[in-house]
Coordinates of N, CA and C in Angstrom, one line a residue:
X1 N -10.6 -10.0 -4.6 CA -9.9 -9.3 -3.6 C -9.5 -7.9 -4.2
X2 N -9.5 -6.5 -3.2 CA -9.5 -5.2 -3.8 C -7.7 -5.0 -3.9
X3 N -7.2 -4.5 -4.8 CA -6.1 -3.8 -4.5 C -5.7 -2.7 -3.8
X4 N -4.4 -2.6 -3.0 CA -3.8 -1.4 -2.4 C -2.5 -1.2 -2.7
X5 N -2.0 -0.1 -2.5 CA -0.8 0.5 -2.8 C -0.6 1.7 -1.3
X6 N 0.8 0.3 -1.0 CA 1.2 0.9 0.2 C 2.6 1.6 -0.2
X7 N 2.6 3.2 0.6 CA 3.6 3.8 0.5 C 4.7 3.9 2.0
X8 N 6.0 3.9 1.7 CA 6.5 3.9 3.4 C 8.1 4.8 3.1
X9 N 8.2 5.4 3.8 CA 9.3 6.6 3.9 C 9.8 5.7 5.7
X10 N 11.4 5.1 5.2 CA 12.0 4.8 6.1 C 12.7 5.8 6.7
X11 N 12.6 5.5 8.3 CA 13.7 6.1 9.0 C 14.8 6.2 8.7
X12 N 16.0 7.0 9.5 CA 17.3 7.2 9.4 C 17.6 5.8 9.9
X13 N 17.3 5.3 11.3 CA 17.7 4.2 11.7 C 17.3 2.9 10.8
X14 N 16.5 3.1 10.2 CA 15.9 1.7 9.4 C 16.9 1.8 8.4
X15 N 17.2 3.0 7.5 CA 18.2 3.0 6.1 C 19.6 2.8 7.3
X16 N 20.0 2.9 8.3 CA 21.1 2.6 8.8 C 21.7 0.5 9.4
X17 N 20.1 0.2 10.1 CA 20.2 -1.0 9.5 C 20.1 -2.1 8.2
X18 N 19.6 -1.3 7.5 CA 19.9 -1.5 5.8 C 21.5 -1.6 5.7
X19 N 21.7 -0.7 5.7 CA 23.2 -0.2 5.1 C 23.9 -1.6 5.6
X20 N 23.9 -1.6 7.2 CA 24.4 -2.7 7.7 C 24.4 -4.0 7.7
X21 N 23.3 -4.2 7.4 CA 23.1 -6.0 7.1 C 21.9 -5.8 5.9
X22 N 22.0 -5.3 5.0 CA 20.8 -5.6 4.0 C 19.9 -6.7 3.6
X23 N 18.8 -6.7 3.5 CA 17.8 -7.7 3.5 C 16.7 -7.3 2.8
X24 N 16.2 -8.4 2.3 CA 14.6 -8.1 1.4 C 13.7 -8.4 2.4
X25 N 13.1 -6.9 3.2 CA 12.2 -6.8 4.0 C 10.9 -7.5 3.5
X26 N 11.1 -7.0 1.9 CA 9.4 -7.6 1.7 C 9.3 -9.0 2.1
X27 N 10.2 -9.8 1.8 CA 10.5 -11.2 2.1 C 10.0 -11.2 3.5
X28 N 10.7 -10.4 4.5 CA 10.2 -10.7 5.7 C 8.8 -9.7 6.0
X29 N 8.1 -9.1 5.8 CA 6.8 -8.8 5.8 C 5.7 -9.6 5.4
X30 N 6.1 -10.6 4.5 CA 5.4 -11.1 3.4 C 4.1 -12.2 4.3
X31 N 5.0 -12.8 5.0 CA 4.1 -13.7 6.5 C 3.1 -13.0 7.1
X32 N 3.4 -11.9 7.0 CA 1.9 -10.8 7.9 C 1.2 -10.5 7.3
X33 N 1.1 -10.2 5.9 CA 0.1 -10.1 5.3 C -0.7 -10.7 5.1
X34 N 0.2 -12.3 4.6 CA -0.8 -13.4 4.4 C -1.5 -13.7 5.7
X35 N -0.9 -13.5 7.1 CA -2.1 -14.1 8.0 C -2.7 -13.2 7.6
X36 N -3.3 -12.1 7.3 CA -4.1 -11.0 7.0 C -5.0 -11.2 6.0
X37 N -4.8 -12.6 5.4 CA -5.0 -12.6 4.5 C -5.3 -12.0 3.2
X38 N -3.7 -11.2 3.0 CA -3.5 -10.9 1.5 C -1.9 -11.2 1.0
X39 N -1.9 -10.5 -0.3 CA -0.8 -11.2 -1.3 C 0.3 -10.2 -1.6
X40 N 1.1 -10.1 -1.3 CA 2.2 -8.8 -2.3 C 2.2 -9.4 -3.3
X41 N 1.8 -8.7 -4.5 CA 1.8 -8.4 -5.8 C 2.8 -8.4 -6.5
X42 N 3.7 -7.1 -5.8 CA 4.8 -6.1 -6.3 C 5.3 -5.6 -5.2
X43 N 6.5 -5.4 -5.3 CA 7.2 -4.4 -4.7 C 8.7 -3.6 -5.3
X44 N 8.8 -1.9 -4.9 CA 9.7 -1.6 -5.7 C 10.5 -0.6 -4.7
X45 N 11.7 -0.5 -4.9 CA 12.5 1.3 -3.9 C 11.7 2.2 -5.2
X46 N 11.4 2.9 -4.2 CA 11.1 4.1 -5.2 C 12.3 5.5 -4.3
X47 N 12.1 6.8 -5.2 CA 13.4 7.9 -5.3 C 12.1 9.0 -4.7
X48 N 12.5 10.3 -3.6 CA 11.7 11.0 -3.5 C 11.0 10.9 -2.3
X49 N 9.7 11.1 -2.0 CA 9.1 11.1 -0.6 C 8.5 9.9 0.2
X50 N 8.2 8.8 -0.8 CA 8.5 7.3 -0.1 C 9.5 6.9 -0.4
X51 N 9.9 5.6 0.0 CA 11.3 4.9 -0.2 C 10.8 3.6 -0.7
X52 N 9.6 2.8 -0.2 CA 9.3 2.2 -0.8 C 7.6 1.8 -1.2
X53 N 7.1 1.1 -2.1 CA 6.1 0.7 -2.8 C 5.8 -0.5 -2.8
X54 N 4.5 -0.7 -2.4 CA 4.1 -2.0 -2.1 C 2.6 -2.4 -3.3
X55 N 2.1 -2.8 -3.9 CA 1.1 -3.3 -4.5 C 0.7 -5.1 -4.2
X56 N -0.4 -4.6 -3.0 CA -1.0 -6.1 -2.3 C -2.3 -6.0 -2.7
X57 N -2.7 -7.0 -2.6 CA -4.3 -7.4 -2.4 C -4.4 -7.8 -1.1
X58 N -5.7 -7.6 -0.6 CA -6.5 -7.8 0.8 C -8.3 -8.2 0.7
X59 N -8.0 -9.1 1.1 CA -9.8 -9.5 1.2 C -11.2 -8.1 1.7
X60 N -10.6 -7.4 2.3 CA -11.1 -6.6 2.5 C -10.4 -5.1 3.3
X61 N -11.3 -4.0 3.2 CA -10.2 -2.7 3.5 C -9.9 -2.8 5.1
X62 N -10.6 -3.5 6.1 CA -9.9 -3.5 7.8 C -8.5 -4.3 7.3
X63 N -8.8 -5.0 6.5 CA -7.3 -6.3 7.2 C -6.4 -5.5 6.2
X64 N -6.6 -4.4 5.2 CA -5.2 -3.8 4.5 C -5.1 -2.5 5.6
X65 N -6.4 -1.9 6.1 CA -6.2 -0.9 7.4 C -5.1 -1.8 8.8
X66 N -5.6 -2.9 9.0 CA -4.6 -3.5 9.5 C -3.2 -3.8 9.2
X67 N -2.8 -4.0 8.6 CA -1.3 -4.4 8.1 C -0.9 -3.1 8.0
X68 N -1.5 -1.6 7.8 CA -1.0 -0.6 7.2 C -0.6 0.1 9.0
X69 N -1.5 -0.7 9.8 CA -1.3 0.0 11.2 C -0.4 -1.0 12.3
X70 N -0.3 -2.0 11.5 CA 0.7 -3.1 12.3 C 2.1 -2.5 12.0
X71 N 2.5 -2.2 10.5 CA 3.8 -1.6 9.7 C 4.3 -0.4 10.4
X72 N 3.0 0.5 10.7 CA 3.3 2.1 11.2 C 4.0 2.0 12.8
X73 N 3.0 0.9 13.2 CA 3.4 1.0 14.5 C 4.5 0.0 14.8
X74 N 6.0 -0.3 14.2 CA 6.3 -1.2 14.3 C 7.8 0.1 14.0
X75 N 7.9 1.2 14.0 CA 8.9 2.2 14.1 C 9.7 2.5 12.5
X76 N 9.6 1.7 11.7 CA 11.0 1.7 10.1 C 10.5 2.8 9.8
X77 N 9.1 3.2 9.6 CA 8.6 4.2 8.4 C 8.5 5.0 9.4
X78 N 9.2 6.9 8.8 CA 8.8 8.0 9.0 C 7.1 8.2 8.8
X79 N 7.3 8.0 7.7 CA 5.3 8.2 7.2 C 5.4 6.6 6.3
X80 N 4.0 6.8 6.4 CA 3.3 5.6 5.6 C 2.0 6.2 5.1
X81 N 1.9 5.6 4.1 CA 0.1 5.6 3.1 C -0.3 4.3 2.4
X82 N -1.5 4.3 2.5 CA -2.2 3.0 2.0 C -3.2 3.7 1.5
X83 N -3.1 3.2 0.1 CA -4.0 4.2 -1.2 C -4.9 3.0 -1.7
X84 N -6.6 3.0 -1.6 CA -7.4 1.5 -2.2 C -6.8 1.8 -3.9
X85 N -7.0 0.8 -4.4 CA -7.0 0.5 -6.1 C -8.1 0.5 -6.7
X86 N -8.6 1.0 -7.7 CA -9.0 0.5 -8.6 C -9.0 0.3 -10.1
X87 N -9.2 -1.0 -10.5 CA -9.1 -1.5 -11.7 C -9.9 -0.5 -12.5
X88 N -9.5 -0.7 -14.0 CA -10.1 0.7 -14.7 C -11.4 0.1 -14.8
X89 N -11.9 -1.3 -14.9 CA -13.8 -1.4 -14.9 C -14.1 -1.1 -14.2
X90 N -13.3 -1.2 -12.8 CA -13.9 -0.9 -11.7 C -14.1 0.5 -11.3
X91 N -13.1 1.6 -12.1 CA -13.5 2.8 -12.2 C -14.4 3.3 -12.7
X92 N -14.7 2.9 -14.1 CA -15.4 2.6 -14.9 C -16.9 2.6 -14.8
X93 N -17.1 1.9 -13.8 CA -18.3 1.1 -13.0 C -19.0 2.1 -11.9
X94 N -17.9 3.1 -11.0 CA -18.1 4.3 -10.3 C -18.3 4.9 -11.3
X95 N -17.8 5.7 -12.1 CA -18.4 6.9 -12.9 C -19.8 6.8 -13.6
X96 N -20.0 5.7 -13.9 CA -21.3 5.4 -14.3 C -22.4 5.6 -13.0
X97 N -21.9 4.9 -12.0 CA -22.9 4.7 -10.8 C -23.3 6.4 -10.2
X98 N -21.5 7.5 -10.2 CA -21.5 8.7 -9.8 C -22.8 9.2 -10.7
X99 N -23.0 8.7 -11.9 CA -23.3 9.9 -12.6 C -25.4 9.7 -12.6
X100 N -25.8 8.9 -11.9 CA -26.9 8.4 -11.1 C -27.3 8.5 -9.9
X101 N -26.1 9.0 -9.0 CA -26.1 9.6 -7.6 C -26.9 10.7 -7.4
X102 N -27.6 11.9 -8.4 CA -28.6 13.0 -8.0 C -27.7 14.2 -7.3
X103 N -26.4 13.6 -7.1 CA -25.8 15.1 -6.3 C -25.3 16.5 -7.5
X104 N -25.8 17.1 -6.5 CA -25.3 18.7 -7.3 C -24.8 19.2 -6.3
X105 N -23.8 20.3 -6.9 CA -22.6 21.0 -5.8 C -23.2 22.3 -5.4
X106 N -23.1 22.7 -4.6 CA -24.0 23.7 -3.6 C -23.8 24.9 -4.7
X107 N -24.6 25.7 -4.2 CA -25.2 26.5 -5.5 C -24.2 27.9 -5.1
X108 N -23.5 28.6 -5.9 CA -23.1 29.9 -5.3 C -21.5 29.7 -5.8

């Protein structure tokens, strides 16, 4: 399974239902994913232009494109991002393959 790293900047009204009855959302997200079938890894508040950080696995990139468009369209997050992972072999593995690709950068 690939890794992703989901980013989400909550609303005023989402940090206002926080305030008021606080809850471990990831807890309650956690069921959607898995039908999606994937895993939260991690999760953390982060300080700055997201609020929070998610690190899931997904069987593949539609069902983490899904979960990232079920989340958006469900109103808490101002913005949202879903960033793929890769493991460092697996970076590793691209720079090797990049450097067999034949491309050169336009001339000029």
């Amino acid at each position: 399974m690939a890794y992703y790293m989901l980013l989400g900047a909550y609303t005023s009204e989402a940090w206002a239902a926080q305030l008021k009855d606080p809850k471990n959302r990831v807890d309650a997200v956690r069921p959607a994913f898995e039908k999606l079938g994937g895993k939260i890894e991690q999760a953390f508040f982060t300080f700055g232009e997201y609020d929070i950080l998610v690190i899931a696995q997904f069987p593949d990139s539609v069902s983490a494109a899904a979960i990232s468009i079920a989340i958006a369209g469900g109103g808490a997050f101002k913005s949202a991002k879903t960033i793929p992972l890769l493991s460092i072999d697996e970076g590793l593995q691209a720079l090797k393959k990049a450097s067999t690709s034949g491309y050169r950068p336009p001339a000029g």
